[in-house]
């Protein structure tokens, strides 16, 4: 592996202040080292304020809160750089700094006033590295921009035009510096999203399951993870077995079956089963997988539009080179040929795409939506159909208990206590409603063990040694064979009132019903109308609710074109697939484990901030707050990005074609052509960044949303 030998090369502290450390290491000269990854791995540590990398000086400066624990974590992170930080095809940046730009500019300005021998010696010294790089590129990668630059310098030097050679070199240096700064700025903006999330976690302690802050987790604790939950630690399974989705880490789409004795990866998601995992690594030690996933999806990977732009840019370089050779063959004018060769379409086309894309992604995050990579941005711009799961998306997902209907021999308090005890572990709007109602009534919850989540059906748990079932009528009556006939009439009355029902059974006998109601989001109608106005042709609602509840909701939302009720998870995915078969570009918005199949098969999956871990992992787009209008803004940003890239492409083609024509006709000098090309490239990059950095709507995240990000 590429990274293994480099793990032994440590960073050396060369200067330190109470809240600032400067490190140095020759490992930064390694061509395959991804400096973005290195910077992000340190920036993600809690307590680190900023990280600045100086590639040419192979130094790294870290500003932090000054605590010994954070200092130790920084040093440990830099001592053990994982394999993921090294890329086989990593392209090093220009590594041009302001000193280099200033020095080249000063030499170019002084050239006319120097003796000819000094001009020649100085100019050849500055030109040879570029000429050598051009030759190396020609034989290893073909005709690229380095070949054009090297040829221009060679022609100018052979003609004895030292001023032009040095001036072109200074302009190229300035252009490279500004291009690097533009791209790095957009990358830095995006990497600010890498700060660790703050989560709660369930552990087993003294035979009881308790909830603690993730930051309080210690090595050796027994962590409990159920279906749909993300495994937050690297550890060893000591009890239980299940199907684990590791695709976000390993890239392997097929879930793996793990059992006692097997190791778990931080960031994997439990699809089926409940696991008890001994924590072997906690805190910063588990952060690398998350960082790598983010960088792979958001920084390293390229969208289809980025790939197409890069391919087009590479194809245009040989055309420019051919035009230069053609001009020289026709005119025998080396100066005119050099002027043509300074015109390069590829810079503006190739660089404007990552600048605009990353800036758009950051702008969307500021508006309240996290996009997992450039492809998510492209897909969001392309959709013409939106499908919403009802609960937690168009509705608040803040269900409120309205009725408690216990069977004889049970009180309302007993029914609620038993149900809330079983549901306390489950991150779902229904579960939260039951637990919140118990807390509001100040009802103590019993000790619970053996919790098992049955996706889209309900929860099974042991309360005081008795098996409790909480879930839908289908789950309790049909799957678990509990007689619910006594409540049939009452259940129908509650459903006719538009309420959702929860059936509660203990030791295979029904002990009562819990009815609750969900409210429509206040901005839902406004958001749906805005989607229709913005070009979304069709909007549909999917729900597992009964027909009466679903139709009552749809009646409040005129923009909705269709509503589907009493659906299973596979039914939701089937509807999305049918829409795609009909030619629609579909976006699906959901938040539960049962929404995962639809999130995966949609053109773009959208997850709410309070969504289950499996839903967040499966989605391409994650909302950072509960306001649906932020999703409308995110799509506007995506469409704006697409239009900006189109404008950049045509601007580059028009400006460079005009410059190429004038250069070929001998109307402008080599220096003027180089200046026009470089200034236009910088201008296009500036336009791309500026045009994609504006958001017209920004909602403040809710506290719950802040915790999930």
XYZ file of C-alpha atoms in Angstrom:
709
model
C 0.000 0.000 0.000
C 1.189 3.495 -0.810
C 0.477 4.962 2.596
C 2.143 2.395 4.838
C 5.792 3.489 4.440
C 4.851 7.107 5.084
C 3.143 6.379 8.397
C 6.565 6.134 9.998
C 7.599 9.630 8.928
C 6.571 11.924 11.746
C 5.892 15.631 11.725
C 8.395 17.634 13.710
C 7.392 20.617 15.836
C 9.595 23.536 14.765
C 7.826 26.323 16.628
C 5.145 26.441 19.303
C 3.083 29.052 21.133
C 0.369 28.363 23.766
C -2.379 28.080 21.100
C -0.391 27.622 17.914
C 1.962 24.904 16.614
C 4.041 24.830 13.438
C 4.905 21.344 12.134
C 7.328 20.338 9.404
C 7.771 17.069 7.505
C 9.253 15.888 4.215
C 6.202 13.649 3.829
C 4.435 16.701 2.369
C 6.689 16.389 -0.672
C 5.183 12.963 -1.436
C 3.409 13.350 -4.812
C 0.525 11.057 -3.848
C -0.299 12.786 -0.545
C -3.695 14.510 -0.661
C -3.082 17.731 1.269
C -6.836 18.405 1.452
C -7.254 15.138 3.340
C -4.355 15.936 5.674
C -5.769 19.386 6.425
C -9.314 18.079 6.931
C -8.190 15.300 9.283
C -6.667 17.879 11.632
C -9.428 20.484 11.196
C -12.056 17.920 12.180
C -10.586 17.478 15.660
C -12.668 19.082 18.382
C -10.841 22.162 19.683
C -8.927 22.881 16.463
C -9.718 26.354 15.119
C -7.760 26.484 11.861
C -5.134 24.641 9.844
C -2.876 26.251 7.235
C -0.631 24.276 4.902
C 2.423 25.668 3.099
C 3.273 23.060 0.475
C 6.552 24.524 -0.859
C 7.909 24.903 2.688
C 6.391 21.494 3.718
C 4.978 23.029 6.905
C 1.609 22.891 8.600
C 0.365 25.460 11.131
C -2.402 24.553 13.593
C -4.316 26.975 15.801
C -6.281 25.321 18.626
C -7.830 26.031 22.021
C -4.594 25.409 23.905
C -5.742 22.353 25.864
C -3.230 19.490 26.373
C -5.785 16.898 25.191
C -6.302 18.653 21.853
C -2.538 19.113 21.421
C -2.019 15.392 21.974
C -4.787 14.552 19.489
C -3.193 16.807 16.832
C 0.214 15.179 17.247
C -1.287 11.685 17.158
C -3.256 12.454 13.989
C -0.116 13.657 12.207
C 1.918 10.675 13.387
C -0.409 8.109 11.842
C -1.618 9.184 8.406
C -3.873 6.450 6.934
C -3.699 4.947 3.455
C -6.796 6.901 2.360
C -4.730 10.106 2.454
C -2.617 8.891 -0.457
C -4.033 8.866 -4.000
C -2.444 6.995 -6.910
C -3.432 9.674 -9.437
C -3.088 12.721 -7.238
C -2.209 15.841 -9.234
C -0.005 18.301 -7.387
C -1.038 21.922 -7.574
C 1.100 24.643 -9.088
C 2.655 25.503 -5.710
C 3.014 29.128 -6.805
C 3.223 31.741 -4.060
C 3.191 35.535 -4.127
C 6.971 35.703 -3.741
C 7.433 33.697 -6.941
C 4.898 35.884 -8.770
C 6.575 39.070 -7.523
C 10.068 37.875 -8.422
C 9.079 36.934 -11.978
C 7.242 40.228 -12.448
C 10.258 42.225 -11.231
C 12.614 40.359 -13.579
C 10.263 40.918 -16.539
C 10.014 44.645 -15.784
C 13.809 44.969 -15.475
C 14.656 42.923 -18.583
C 14.759 45.843 -21.135
C 17.263 47.693 -18.946
C 19.732 44.808 -18.528
C 22.713 44.050 -20.796
C 21.839 41.504 -23.484
C 24.065 38.728 -22.039
C 22.399 39.174 -18.632
C 18.967 39.173 -20.282
C 19.780 35.909 -22.054
C 21.202 34.169 -18.975
C 18.363 35.265 -16.690
C 15.649 34.441 -19.221
C 16.994 30.960 -20.017
C 17.306 30.239 -16.298
C 13.625 31.145 -15.773
C 12.400 29.451 -18.946
C 14.197 26.088 -18.750
C 12.017 24.574 -15.959
C 8.856 25.349 -17.977
C 10.401 24.005 -21.187
C 11.498 20.791 -19.441
C 8.043 20.367 -17.903
C 6.480 20.813 -21.334
C 8.711 18.108 -22.848
C 8.023 15.756 -19.950
C 4.272 16.322 -20.302
C 4.389 15.778 -24.071
C 5.968 12.336 -23.679
C 3.951 11.223 -20.649
C 0.492 12.771 -21.014
C 0.340 14.140 -24.551
C -0.398 17.685 -25.700
C -1.532 19.547 -22.575
C -1.350 23.145 -21.367
C 2.251 22.639 -20.158
C 3.265 21.853 -23.766
C 1.728 25.114 -25.017
C 3.476 27.168 -22.330
C 6.826 25.487 -22.951
C 6.550 26.028 -26.714
C 5.729 29.728 -26.317
C 8.785 30.239 -24.103
C 11.014 28.281 -26.486
C 9.924 30.267 -29.544
C 10.407 33.583 -27.733
C 13.842 32.582 -26.466
C 15.022 31.368 -29.886
C 13.950 34.714 -31.371
C 15.898 36.561 -28.669
C 12.692 38.185 -27.404
C 13.637 37.891 -23.750
C 11.183 40.516 -22.531
C 8.217 38.619 -24.027
C 9.440 35.293 -22.607
C 9.822 36.718 -19.106
C 6.552 38.667 -19.278
C 4.618 35.604 -20.422
C 6.253 33.622 -17.597
C 5.181 36.275 -15.060
C 1.628 36.321 -16.424
C 1.419 32.510 -16.311
C 2.707 32.551 -12.749
C 0.143 35.181 -11.720
C -2.650 33.280 -13.482
C -1.692 30.008 -11.798
C -1.588 31.695 -8.398
C -5.024 33.294 -8.809
C -6.485 30.053 -10.177
C -5.105 28.091 -7.221
C -6.447 30.665 -4.775
C -9.916 30.526 -6.350
C -10.054 26.732 -6.235
C -8.552 26.514 -2.752
C -11.006 29.092 -1.427
C -13.960 27.040 -2.652
C -12.389 23.886 -1.202
C -11.772 25.562 2.166
C -15.376 26.718 2.313
C -16.565 23.179 1.730
C -14.233 21.699 4.331
C -15.777 23.854 7.050
C -18.642 21.334 6.965
C -16.318 18.617 8.308
C -16.588 19.486 11.986
C -17.708 16.453 13.989
C -21.378 15.897 14.681
C -22.646 15.780 18.269
C -24.665 12.630 18.911
C -26.235 10.666 21.698
C -25.457 6.981 22.016
C -26.921 4.004 23.890
C -24.647 1.825 26.032
C -25.183 -1.112 28.365
C -24.146 -0.443 31.940
C -24.855 -2.645 34.972
C -27.407 -4.629 32.964
C -29.327 -1.505 31.940
C -29.412 0.398 28.656
C -28.669 4.110 29.171
C -28.221 7.063 26.817
C -25.033 9.158 27.028
C -23.304 11.888 25.010
C -21.026 10.435 22.341
C -18.113 12.517 23.655
C -18.419 10.689 27.000
C -17.945 7.260 25.403
C -14.879 5.377 26.681
C -12.879 2.457 25.347
C -14.447 -0.743 26.680
C -18.021 0.571 26.843
C -20.677 -1.714 25.348
C -22.479 0.197 22.593
C -25.938 -0.923 21.425
C -26.850 -0.390 17.752
C -30.194 -1.374 16.228
C -31.625 -1.387 12.676
C -31.128 1.882 10.824
C -28.503 3.161 13.249
C -24.986 4.232 12.332
C -22.152 2.411 14.120
C -20.188 5.328 15.644
C -17.129 3.391 16.831
C -14.589 0.838 15.753
C -15.059 -2.174 17.971
C -15.803 -5.872 18.353
C -19.252 -7.473 18.425
C -19.806 -9.329 21.707
C -23.498 -10.173 21.303
C -26.026 -10.336 18.462
C -25.642 -10.617 14.722
C -26.972 -8.647 11.810
C -26.727 -7.344 8.281
C -24.356 -4.370 8.057
C -24.154 -1.835 5.208
C -20.515 -0.723 4.793
C -20.882 0.793 1.309
C -20.117 4.339 2.463
C -16.703 3.150 3.685
C -15.652 0.205 1.525
C -17.669 0.976 -1.610
C -19.131 -2.537 -1.508
C -22.911 -2.295 -2.055
C -23.771 -5.788 -0.757
C -24.419 -5.814 3.030
C -22.195 -8.097 5.103
C -23.299 -10.435 7.895
C -21.458 -9.848 11.161
C -21.591 -11.906 14.344
C -19.858 -12.092 17.749
C -16.098 -11.739 17.386
C -16.269 -9.708 14.162
C -14.856 -6.180 13.988
C -17.020 -3.185 13.068
C -16.122 -0.092 11.055
C -17.001 3.407 12.191
C -19.609 4.802 9.801
C -21.238 1.489 8.828
C -25.021 1.210 9.239
C -27.030 -1.639 10.740
C -29.710 -2.807 8.293
C -31.042 -5.763 10.291
C -30.471 -7.096 13.793
C -29.325 -5.573 17.071
C -25.639 -5.561 18.028
C -23.746 -5.068 21.259
C -20.288 -3.756 20.385
C -17.277 -3.306 22.661
C -15.706 0.049 21.830
C -12.053 -0.434 20.858
C -11.495 3.029 19.348
C -13.445 6.178 20.212
C -13.365 9.915 19.527
C -10.893 11.258 16.973
C -9.646 7.746 16.223
C -12.961 6.949 14.531
C -13.161 10.195 12.561
C -10.984 9.199 9.598
C -13.637 7.079 7.921
C -16.132 9.953 8.051
C -13.571 12.427 6.699
C -12.616 10.095 3.884
C -16.266 9.524 2.915
C -16.910 13.255 2.805
C -13.795 13.985 0.752
C -14.492 11.081 -1.611
C -18.046 12.257 -2.279
C -17.558 16.010 -2.139
C -13.983 16.850 -3.096
C -12.298 13.894 -4.774
C -15.182 12.576 -6.869
C -16.318 14.433 -9.975
C -19.815 14.871 -11.316
C -20.662 14.024 -14.913
C -20.590 17.723 -15.822
C -17.109 18.069 -14.306
C -15.855 15.048 -16.232
C -17.335 16.365 -19.478
C -15.787 19.806 -18.918
C -12.368 18.269 -18.247
C -12.643 16.069 -21.364
C -13.664 19.048 -23.517
C -10.805 21.140 -22.124
C -8.262 18.420 -22.878
C -9.571 18.069 -26.442
C -9.209 21.791 -27.110
C -5.493 21.966 -26.175
C -4.312 19.982 -29.262
C -6.522 22.231 -31.435
C -4.697 25.304 -30.138
C -1.342 23.577 -30.660
C -2.353 22.606 -34.187
C -3.489 26.161 -34.930
C -0.111 27.498 -33.788
C 1.765 25.052 -36.012
C -0.569 25.905 -38.905
C 0.044 29.634 -38.527
C 3.808 29.073 -38.477
C 3.645 26.805 -41.549
C 1.706 29.442 -43.484
C 3.503 32.598 -42.330
C 6.913 31.434 -41.060
C 6.345 34.012 -38.325
C 7.459 32.560 -34.979
C 6.081 35.555 -33.064
C 2.625 35.101 -34.561
C 2.716 31.348 -33.839
C 3.755 32.055 -30.235
C 0.822 34.464 -29.884
C -1.580 31.728 -30.967
C -0.053 29.206 -28.546
C -0.647 31.480 -25.532
C -4.391 31.058 -26.037
C -5.627 28.087 -24.021
C -9.309 27.237 -23.725
C -8.773 24.558 -21.094
C -7.908 26.728 -18.073
C -11.208 28.551 -17.795
C -13.306 25.542 -18.813
C -11.591 23.011 -16.543
C -11.163 25.226 -13.474
C -14.488 27.078 -13.476
C -16.384 23.802 -12.916
C -14.843 22.809 -9.535
C -14.846 26.436 -8.363
C -18.539 26.930 -9.179
C -19.538 23.468 -7.922
C -17.784 23.711 -4.568
C -18.943 27.274 -4.002
C -22.516 26.222 -4.817
C -22.290 23.334 -2.364
C -21.060 25.671 0.355
C -23.755 28.231 -0.491
C -26.393 25.502 -0.250
C -25.051 24.487 3.164
C -25.345 28.101 4.315
C -28.942 28.068 3.124
C -29.565 24.898 5.137
C -28.900 21.948 2.801
C -25.865 19.634 2.620
C -25.087 18.210 -0.829
C -22.933 15.075 -1.005
C -20.801 15.965 -3.990
C -21.078 17.610 -7.378
C -23.277 14.853 -8.808
C -25.915 15.560 -6.152
C -25.868 19.194 -7.291
C -26.329 18.170 -10.934
C -29.128 15.747 -10.079
C -30.989 18.279 -7.949
C -30.955 20.732 -10.851
C -32.270 18.080 -13.268
C -35.300 16.743 -11.351
C -38.806 17.506 -12.625
C -40.781 15.321 -10.177
C -40.787 15.416 -6.379
C -42.102 12.597 -4.203
C -42.541 13.146 -0.465
C -42.957 10.656 2.321
C -45.638 12.257 4.480
C -44.480 11.931 8.073
C -41.599 14.196 9.016
C -41.303 15.867 5.619
C -44.518 17.662 4.683
C -45.727 17.250 8.248
C -43.789 18.421 11.280
C -43.042 14.885 12.356
C -43.904 16.172 15.820
C -46.780 13.821 16.525
C -48.830 14.693 19.581
C -50.625 12.033 21.604
C -54.355 12.812 21.588
C -55.972 9.673 23.036
C -54.942 6.864 25.386
C -57.352 3.905 25.255
C -56.274 1.184 27.705
C -57.891 -2.215 28.014
C -59.626 -3.061 31.341
C -57.205 -3.696 34.224
C -54.782 -1.092 32.798
C -54.686 2.640 33.466
C -53.692 5.346 30.971
C -50.467 5.914 32.921
C -49.535 2.213 32.823
C -50.249 1.977 29.096
C -48.148 5.060 28.354
C -45.272 3.994 30.634
C -44.984 0.549 29.026
C -45.170 1.913 25.471
C -42.716 4.757 26.139
C -40.239 2.387 27.791
C -40.162 0.227 24.665
C -40.084 3.181 22.251
C -37.413 5.212 24.080
C -34.585 3.728 21.991
C -36.259 4.345 18.638
C -35.363 7.509 16.645
C -38.737 7.925 14.919
C -41.458 10.619 15.155
C -44.001 8.108 16.529
C -41.585 6.983 19.227
C -40.692 10.574 20.152
C -44.375 11.458 20.528
C -44.994 8.626 23.001
C -41.836 9.326 25.024
C -42.511 13.082 25.123
C -46.066 12.510 26.357
C -44.751 10.323 29.190
C -42.220 13.004 30.148
C -44.881 15.746 30.105
C -47.022 13.664 32.453
C -43.948 12.992 34.608
C -44.389 9.236 34.263
C -41.347 7.133 35.194
C -40.171 4.751 32.497
C -39.412 1.104 33.339
C -36.091 -0.663 32.713
C -36.032 -2.084 29.215
C -33.862 -4.712 27.526
C -33.735 -6.784 24.349
C -35.026 -3.980 22.143
C -35.538 -4.981 18.509
C -36.801 -2.708 15.734
C -38.885 -4.206 12.961
C -38.560 -1.737 10.100
C -41.881 -0.127 9.022
C -43.801 -2.196 11.589
C -42.886 -1.505 15.196
C -40.776 -2.339 18.241
C -40.323 -5.469 20.310
C -38.796 -5.168 23.787
C -38.747 -6.693 27.245
C -40.200 -4.485 29.982
C -39.774 -5.879 33.498
C -39.181 -9.291 31.937
C -42.379 -9.217 29.869
C -42.370 -9.071 26.058
C -43.943 -5.851 24.805
C -44.994 -5.077 21.228
C -45.654 -1.529 20.036
C -46.548 -0.772 16.429
C -49.088 -0.856 13.655
C -52.210 -3.013 13.697
C -50.739 -5.122 10.907
C -47.610 -5.791 12.999
C -49.403 -6.606 16.263
C -52.447 -8.452 14.886
C -51.281 -10.156 11.690
C -47.538 -10.647 12.198
C -47.588 -11.361 15.949
C -51.087 -12.940 16.048
C -52.411 -10.754 18.889
C -56.221 -10.546 19.033
C -57.248 -6.897 18.443
C -60.962 -7.421 17.828
C -61.926 -5.639 21.060
C -60.582 -2.359 19.716
C -61.795 -2.584 16.121
C -64.702 -0.121 16.459
C -62.740 2.408 18.529
C -59.787 2.217 16.128
C -62.014 3.033 13.169
C -63.495 6.045 14.966
C -60.035 7.429 15.688
C -58.898 6.870 12.088
C -61.981 8.637 10.736
C -60.850 11.629 12.797
C -57.552 11.607 10.863
C -55.442 10.210 13.696
C -52.542 7.744 13.588
C -52.794 4.651 15.804
C -50.286 2.687 17.806
C -51.256 -0.771 19.126
C -49.623 -1.932 22.384
C -49.479 -5.580 23.466
C -47.815 -7.375 26.372
C -47.265 -11.114 26.694
C -49.283 -11.685 23.493
C -52.349 -9.738 24.713
C -53.528 -6.297 23.599
C -53.338 -3.774 26.447
C -54.449 -0.626 24.623
C -54.331 1.936 21.811
C -52.462 5.222 21.571
C -53.802 7.788 19.079
C -51.800 10.769 17.846
C -52.020 13.509 15.283
C -49.381 15.165 13.124
C -49.618 18.760 11.918
C -48.779 20.040 8.460
C -45.626 22.152 8.312
C -46.645 25.832 8.200
C -44.389 26.465 5.165
C -45.345 23.241 3.309
C -47.942 24.822 0.994
C -45.662 27.767 0.210
C -42.766 25.430 -0.544
C -44.784 23.174 -2.852
C -46.150 26.166 -4.753
C -42.588 27.487 -5.101
C -41.440 24.126 -6.489
C -44.199 24.205 -9.100
C -43.278 27.783 -10.020
C -39.630 26.742 -10.337
C -40.338 24.056 -12.923
C -41.238 20.922 -10.926
C -43.962 19.318 -13.047
C -45.352 16.734 -10.638
C -45.582 16.321 -6.843
C -46.744 13.123 -5.128
C -47.185 12.061 -1.477
C -46.481 8.558 -0.157
C -47.562 7.303 3.263
C -48.173 4.160 5.258
C -51.221 5.790 6.849
C -54.789 4.728 6.232
C -56.683 6.221 3.312
C -58.711 8.690 5.375
C -55.629 10.182 7.066
C -53.768 10.506 3.759
C -56.652 12.156 1.899
C -57.203 14.623 4.757
C -53.617 15.816 4.376
C -53.698 15.985 0.571
C -56.833 18.158 0.709
C -54.760 20.860 2.407
C -52.124 20.867 -0.368
C -53.580 21.791 -3.801
C -50.189 21.563 -5.631
C -50.069 17.807 -4.910
C -50.888 15.744 -8.018
C -51.298 12.318 -6.376
C -51.331 10.641 -2.963
C -50.665 6.962 -2.179
C -51.603 5.343 1.148
C -51.041 2.167 3.212
C -47.633 1.621 1.609
C -44.800 -0.673 2.627
C -41.144 0.374 2.093
C -40.879 -1.675 -1.101
C -44.100 -0.051 -2.379
C -42.537 3.417 -2.082
C -39.488 2.312 -4.054
C -41.729 0.723 -6.713
C -43.639 3.995 -7.210
C -40.375 5.916 -7.642
C -39.138 3.328 -10.160
C -42.401 3.552 -12.129
C -42.076 7.337 -12.345
C -38.503 6.970 -13.614
C -39.601 4.412 -16.210
C -42.077 7.013 -17.443
C -39.190 9.390 -18.145
C -39.369 11.514 -14.980
C -36.303 12.755 -13.117
C -37.335 11.988 -9.555
C -36.346 13.481 -6.223
C -37.587 11.597 -3.143
C -37.743 13.189 0.310
C -38.001 11.036 3.435
C -36.553 10.545 6.889
C -37.077 6.993 8.109
C -35.365 3.642 7.753
C -38.412 2.507 5.764
C -37.724 5.307 3.239
C -34.241 3.996 2.399
C -35.217 1.877 -0.651
C -36.936 4.885 -2.246
C -34.051 7.228 -1.340
C -31.599 4.899 -3.063
C -33.546 4.338 -6.281
C -34.536 7.998 -6.804
C -32.403 10.235 -9.041
C -31.700 12.259 -5.912
C -32.557 11.171 -2.368
C -33.367 13.931 0.130
C -33.266 13.337 3.896
C -34.692 15.512 6.647
C -32.340 16.616 9.484
C -34.000 14.350 12.046
C -33.799 11.365 9.698
C -32.496 7.948 10.735
C -28.788 7.266 10.216
C -29.493 4.794 7.410
C -31.634 7.396 5.620
C -28.900 10.050 5.984
C -26.275 7.652 4.631
C -28.484 6.687 1.674
C -29.488 10.219 0.666
C -27.502 12.526 -1.631
C -29.050 15.639 -0.100
C -29.442 16.263 3.640
C -31.482 19.156 4.984
C -29.796 20.854 7.936
C -32.968 22.386 9.358
C -36.686 21.696 9.315
C -37.739 24.489 6.940
C -38.886 23.087 3.575
C -38.162 26.418 1.885
C -34.451 25.737 2.227
C -34.886 22.796 -0.157
C -36.491 25.154 -2.666
C -33.458 27.424 -2.292
C -31.065 24.489 -2.698
C -32.668 23.597 -6.020
C -32.426 27.233 -7.140
C -28.718 27.135 -6.271
C -28.321 23.897 -8.234
C -30.063 25.337 -11.300
C -28.017 28.535 -10.969
C -24.822 26.449 -10.869
C -25.805 24.705 -14.100
C -26.538 28.013 -15.811
C -23.296 29.550 -14.479
C -21.213 26.700 -15.874
C -22.886 27.115 -19.246
C -22.099 30.857 -19.199
C -18.477 30.158 -18.231
C -18.109 27.667 -21.061
C -19.441 30.000 -23.739
C -17.507 32.982 -22.354
C -14.272 30.980 -22.503
C -14.994 29.818 -26.044
C -15.931 33.277 -27.362
C -13.106 35.244 -25.675
C -10.376 32.731 -26.489
C -11.603 32.203 -30.063
C -11.511 35.966 -30.662
C -8.024 36.183 -29.138
C -6.867 33.204 -31.219
C -8.178 34.811 -34.407
C -6.508 38.157 -33.686
C -3.237 36.413 -32.786
C -3.327 34.328 -35.950
C -3.868 37.468 -38.039
C -0.922 39.143 -36.349
C -3.112 41.889 -34.889
C -1.905 41.402 -31.302
C 1.505 40.561 -29.845
C 2.449 37.455 -27.890
C 2.422 39.463 -24.674
C -1.025 40.944 -25.381
C -2.436 37.507 -26.247
C -1.032 36.015 -23.025
C -2.405 38.907 -20.989
C -5.861 38.617 -22.577
C -5.967 34.863 -21.991
C -4.856 34.981 -18.350
C -7.023 37.945 -17.374
C -10.079 36.397 -19.028
C -9.448 33.103 -17.210
C -9.187 34.831 -13.841
C -12.275 36.888 -14.682
C -14.295 33.783 -15.561
C -13.231 32.069 -12.331
C -14.192 35.155 -10.347
C -17.559 35.244 -12.096
C -18.108 31.534 -11.349
C -17.357 32.028 -7.643
C -19.370 35.245 -7.311
C -22.403 34.012 -9.273
C -22.693 30.837 -7.178
C -22.041 32.380 -3.756
C -25.355 34.154 -3.276
C -28.340 32.720 -1.451
C -31.657 34.531 -1.332
C -33.067 32.555 1.594
C -31.455 31.360 4.796
C -33.292 29.748 7.678
C -31.800 29.415 11.131
C -31.245 25.735 12.017
C -33.256 24.309 14.886
C -31.300 23.005 17.873
C -32.110 19.420 16.900
C -30.872 20.048 13.391
C -27.635 21.556 14.623
C -26.967 18.388 16.577
C -27.400 16.165 13.532
C -24.884 18.104 11.448
